[in-house]
PDB file of C-alpha atoms in Angstrom:
ATOM      1  CA  UNK A  33      39.173  57.172  87.992  1.00 51.00           C
ATOM      2  CA  UNK A  34      42.181  56.895  90.348  1.00 90.00           C
ATOM      3  CA  UNK A  35      42.880  60.120  92.216  1.00 91.00           C
ATOM      4  CA  UNK A  36      40.850  63.270  91.635  1.00 91.00           C
ATOM      5  CA  UNK A  37      42.072  65.649  94.337  1.00 93.00           C
ATOM      6  CA  UNK A  38      44.475  65.908  97.289  1.00 93.00           C
ATOM      7  CA  UNK A  39      42.163  65.117 100.207  1.00 95.00           C
ATOM      8  CA  UNK A  40      42.368  61.917 102.263  1.00 97.00           C
ATOM      9  CA  UNK A  41      39.300  60.444 100.523  1.00 97.00           C
ATOM     10  CA  UNK A  42      39.890  61.832  97.029  1.00 96.00           C
ATOM     11  CA  UNK A  43      40.979  58.536  95.481  1.00 97.00           C
ATOM     12  CA  UNK A  44      39.435  55.183  94.615  1.00 96.00           C
ATOM     13  CA  UNK A  45      41.388  53.259  97.250  1.00 97.00           C
ATOM     14  CA  UNK A  46      40.175  55.459 100.124  1.00 97.00           C
ATOM     15  CA  UNK A  47      36.610  55.399  98.817  1.00 95.00           C
ATOM     16  CA  UNK A  48      36.710  51.584  98.732  1.00 97.00           C
ATOM     17  CA  UNK A  49      38.273  51.572 102.198  1.00 98.00           C
ATOM     18  CA  UNK A  50      35.330  53.647 103.471  1.00 97.00           C
ATOM     19  CA  UNK A  51      33.008  50.852 102.426  1.00 96.00           C
ATOM     20  CA  UNK A  52      35.105  48.386 104.464  1.00 96.00           C
ATOM     21  CA  UNK A  53      34.836  50.677 107.507  1.00 98.00           C
ATOM     22  CA  UNK A  54      31.056  50.919 107.056  1.00 97.00           C
ATOM     23  CA  UNK A  55      30.738  47.137 106.762  1.00 97.00           C
ATOM     24  CA  UNK A  56      32.592  46.516 110.028  1.00 97.00           C
ATOM     25  CA  UNK A  57      30.477  46.235 113.184  1.00 97.00           C
ATOM     26  CA  UNK A  58      30.766  49.272 115.469  1.00 95.00           C
ATOM     27  CA  UNK A  59      33.026  47.425 117.917  1.00 96.00           C
ATOM     28  CA  UNK A  60      35.430  46.441 115.084  1.00 97.00           C
ATOM     29  CA  UNK A  61      35.786  49.812 113.305  1.00 98.00           C
ATOM     30  CA  UNK A  62      38.832  50.831 115.370  1.00 98.00           C
ATOM     31  CA  UNK A  63      40.504  47.538 114.420  1.00 98.00           C
ATOM     32  CA  UNK A  64      40.004  48.302 110.709  1.00 98.00           C
ATOM     33  CA  UNK A  65      41.904  51.575 111.220  1.00 98.00           C
ATOM     34  CA  UNK A  66      44.545  49.898 113.409  1.00 98.00           C
ATOM     35  CA  UNK A  67      45.171  47.334 110.656  1.00 98.00           C
ATOM     36  CA  UNK A  68      45.674  50.081 108.072  1.00 98.00           C
ATOM     37  CA  UNK A  69      48.272  51.769 110.290  1.00 98.00           C
ATOM     38  CA  UNK A  70      50.011  48.485 111.129  1.00 98.00           C
ATOM     39  CA  UNK A  71      50.313  47.447 107.469  1.00 98.00           C
ATOM     40  CA  UNK A  72      52.149  50.684 106.674  1.00 98.00           C
ATOM     41  CA  UNK A  73      54.378  50.592 109.746  1.00 98.00           C
ATOM     42  CA  UNK A  74      55.334  46.947 109.151  1.00 98.00           C
ATOM     43  CA  UNK A  75      56.785  47.742 105.720  1.00 97.00           C
ATOM     44  CA  UNK A  76      59.807  49.113 107.572  1.00 96.00           C
ATOM     45  CA  UNK A  77      62.394  50.132 104.977  1.00 95.00           C
ATOM     46  CA  UNK A  78      60.725  48.143 102.187  1.00 98.00           C
ATOM     47  CA  UNK A  79      58.873  49.830  99.339  1.00 98.00           C
ATOM     48  CA  UNK A  80      55.492  51.124 100.546  1.00 98.00           C
ATOM     49  CA  UNK A  81      52.614  50.526  98.132  1.00 98.00           C
ATOM     50  CA  UNK A  82      50.365  53.527  97.417  1.00 97.00           C
ATOM     51  CA  UNK A  83      47.171  51.620  98.228  1.00 97.00           C
ATOM     52  CA  UNK A  84      48.344  50.865 101.775  1.00 98.00           C
ATOM     53  CA  UNK A  85      49.315  54.511 102.193  1.00 98.00           C
ATOM     54  CA  UNK A  86      45.951  55.762 100.920  1.00 98.00           C
ATOM     55  CA  UNK A  87      44.106  53.564 103.435  1.00 98.00           C
ATOM     56  CA  UNK A  88      46.285  54.743 106.317  1.00 98.00           C
ATOM     57  CA  UNK A  89      45.793  58.406 105.387  1.00 98.00           C
ATOM     58  CA  UNK A  90      42.022  57.898 105.232  1.00 98.00           C
ATOM     59  CA  UNK A  91      42.167  56.168 108.627  1.00 98.00           C
ATOM     60  CA  UNK A  92      44.226  59.011 110.073  1.00 98.00           C
ATOM     61  CA  UNK A  93      41.697  61.561 108.803  1.00 98.00           C
ATOM     62  CA  UNK A  94      38.866  59.666 110.521  1.00 98.00           C
ATOM     63  CA  UNK A  95      40.839  59.528 113.755  1.00 98.00           C
ATOM     64  CA  UNK A  96      41.942  63.180 113.568  1.00 98.00           C
ATOM     65  CA  UNK A  97      38.317  64.256 113.087  1.00 97.00           C
ATOM     66  CA  UNK A  98      37.715  63.146 116.687  1.00 97.00           C
ATOM     67  CA  UNK A  99      40.671  65.164 118.024  1.00 96.00           C
ATOM     68  CA  UNK A 100      40.899  68.815 119.026  1.00 95.00           C
ATOM     69  CA  UNK A 101      41.885  70.801 115.941  1.00 94.00           C
ATOM     70  CA  UNK A 102      40.905  67.989 113.585  1.00 95.00           C
ATOM     71  CA  UNK A 103      38.798  68.708 110.542  1.00 95.00           C
ATOM     72  CA  UNK A 104      35.466  66.936 110.178  1.00 96.00           C
ATOM     73  CA  UNK A 105      35.315  64.397 107.370  1.00 96.00           C
ATOM     74  CA  UNK A 106      32.429  65.578 105.217  1.00 94.00           C
ATOM     75  CA  UNK A 107      33.127  64.147 101.777  1.00 95.00           C
ATOM     76  CA  UNK A 108      30.662  61.764 100.153  1.00 95.00           C
ATOM     77  CA  UNK A 109      33.523  59.267  99.736  1.00 96.00           C
ATOM     78  CA  UNK A 110      34.043  58.845 103.493  1.00 97.00           C
ATOM     79  CA  UNK A 111      32.228  56.231 105.567  1.00 97.00           C
ATOM     80  CA  UNK A 112      28.487  56.865 105.622  1.00 96.00           C
ATOM     81  CA  UNK A 113      27.999  55.710 109.202  1.00 90.00           C
ATOM     82  CA  UNK A 114      29.378  57.746 112.109  1.00 90.00           C
ATOM     83  CA  UNK A 115      32.306  56.147 113.869  1.00 96.00           C
ATOM     84  CA  UNK A 116      32.132  55.426 117.585  1.00 96.00           C
ATOM     85  CA  UNK A 117      34.687  57.205 119.746  1.00 97.00           C
ATOM     86  CA  UNK A 118      38.047  55.798 118.714  1.00 97.00           C
ATOM     87  CA  UNK A 119      40.684  54.774 121.293  1.00 97.00           C
ATOM     88  CA  UNK A 120      43.487  57.244 121.969  1.00 95.00           C
ATOM     89  CA  UNK A 121      46.086  54.475 121.580  1.00 96.00           C
ATOM     90  CA  UNK A 122      45.509  54.633 117.816  1.00 97.00           C
ATOM     91  CA  UNK A 123      47.041  58.118 117.633  1.00 97.00           C
ATOM     92  CA  UNK A 124      50.745  57.175 117.959  1.00 98.00           C
ATOM     93  CA  UNK A 125      50.211  54.381 115.433  1.00 98.00           C
ATOM     94  CA  UNK A 126      48.622  56.851 113.016  1.00 98.00           C
ATOM     95  CA  UNK A 127      51.521  59.281 113.440  1.00 98.00           C
ATOM     96  CA  UNK A 128      54.055  56.484 112.826  1.00 98.00           C
ATOM     97  CA  UNK A 129      52.187  55.398 109.696  1.00 98.00           C
ATOM     98  CA  UNK A 130      51.972  58.941 108.318  1.00 98.00           C
ATOM     99  CA  UNK A 131      55.666  59.524 109.026  1.00 98.00           C
ATOM    100  CA  UNK A 132      56.446  56.314 107.123  1.00 98.00           C
ATOM    101  CA  UNK A 133      54.308  57.450 104.162  1.00 98.00           C
ATOM    102  CA  UNK A 134      56.343  60.657 103.963  1.00 98.00           C
ATOM    103  CA  UNK A 135      59.629  58.676 103.962  1.00 97.00           C
ATOM    104  CA  UNK A 136      61.230  56.994 100.940  1.00 97.00           C
ATOM    105  CA  UNK A 137      60.683  54.446  99.559  1.00 98.00           C
ATOM    106  CA  UNK A 138      57.001  55.356  99.320  1.00 98.00           C
ATOM    107  CA  UNK A 139      55.067  55.011  96.081  1.00 97.00           C
ATOM    108  CA  UNK A 140      52.452  57.581  97.082  1.00 97.00           C
ATOM    109  CA  UNK A 141      55.121  60.107  98.074  1.00 97.00           C
ATOM    110  CA  UNK A 142      56.890  59.545  94.748  1.00 96.00           C
ATOM    111  CA  UNK A 143      53.652  59.982  92.792  1.00 95.00           C
ATOM    112  CA  UNK A 144      52.813  63.242  94.546  1.00 96.00           C
ATOM    113  CA  UNK A 145      56.356  64.575  94.174  1.00 94.00           C
ATOM    114  CA  UNK A 146      56.082  64.025  90.411  1.00 93.00           C
ATOM    115  CA  UNK A 147      53.221  66.533  90.355  1.00 88.00           C
ATOM    116  CA  UNK A 148      54.421  69.110  92.904  1.00 82.00           C
ATOM    117  CA  UNK A 149      52.725  67.515  95.880  1.00 91.00           C
ATOM    118  CA  UNK A 150      53.409  70.235  98.448  1.00 95.00           C
ATOM    119  CA  UNK A 151      49.684  70.748  99.137  1.00 96.00           C
ATOM    120  CA  UNK A 152      49.217  67.001  99.605  1.00 97.00           C
ATOM    121  CA  UNK A 153      52.210  66.851 101.965  1.00 97.00           C
ATOM    122  CA  UNK A 154      50.772  69.789 103.920  1.00 97.00           C
ATOM    123  CA  UNK A 155      47.521  67.847 104.444  1.00 97.00           C
ATOM    124  CA  UNK A 156      49.414  64.795 105.706  1.00 98.00           C
ATOM    125  CA  UNK A 157      51.600  66.946 107.973  1.00 97.00           C
ATOM    126  CA  UNK A 158      48.495  68.627 109.405  1.00 97.00           C
ATOM    127  CA  UNK A 159      47.071  65.203 110.255  1.00 98.00           C
ATOM    128  CA  UNK A 160      50.359  64.371 112.012  1.00 98.00           C
ATOM    129  CA  UNK A 161      50.226  67.631 113.974  1.00 97.00           C
ATOM    130  CA  UNK A 162      46.621  67.091 115.076  1.00 97.00           C
ATOM    131  CA  UNK A 163      47.212  63.460 116.046  1.00 98.00           C
ATOM    132  CA  UNK A 164      50.519  64.143 117.798  1.00 96.00           C
ATOM    133  CA  UNK A 165      49.003  67.036 119.725  1.00 92.00           C
ATOM    134  CA  UNK A 166      45.810  65.245 120.712  1.00 62.00           C
ATOM    135  CA  UNK A 167      45.634  64.437 124.347  1.00 51.00           C
ATOM    136  CA  UNK A 168      48.442  66.799 125.321  1.00 48.00           C
ATOM    137  CA  UNK A 169      47.648  68.894 128.289  1.00 40.00           C
ATOM    138  CA  UNK A 170      44.426  68.118 130.021  1.00 35.00           C
ATOM    139  CA  UNK A 171      41.450  69.722 131.623  1.00 30.00           C
ATOM    140  CA  UNK A 172      42.114  73.055 133.230  1.00 31.00           C
ATOM    141  CA  UNK A 173      41.444  72.860 136.943  1.00 25.00           C
TER     142      UNK A 173
END
């Protein structure tokens, strides 16, 4: 089936990744996301495979859902089990991974640009904005 829409879980890779998140014990779920971000970041200037990018985008969507301004993840292709509160230190890693996905050489970026991927890019940029803005400010006293 491949990719059927532009959302973070609208592809086979992200749907399979959701299963991996569900299979992880509650205390290890954050590490599954951290690994997805790290694998993207560690590509550096090398060619970034679309599957790694899809997993990092899905991870970022799960993390952003717990942030102010983040959209809930409601698709049937997302993890079935609720995630525990995720550590805030994942947010800069997620932003770095998403920035890398939007930078050449990136297979997923190339694929979306072949089909006028502005809507897809807007979704990724919104995730960056939510994750970068999370935790700014603080409680009003």
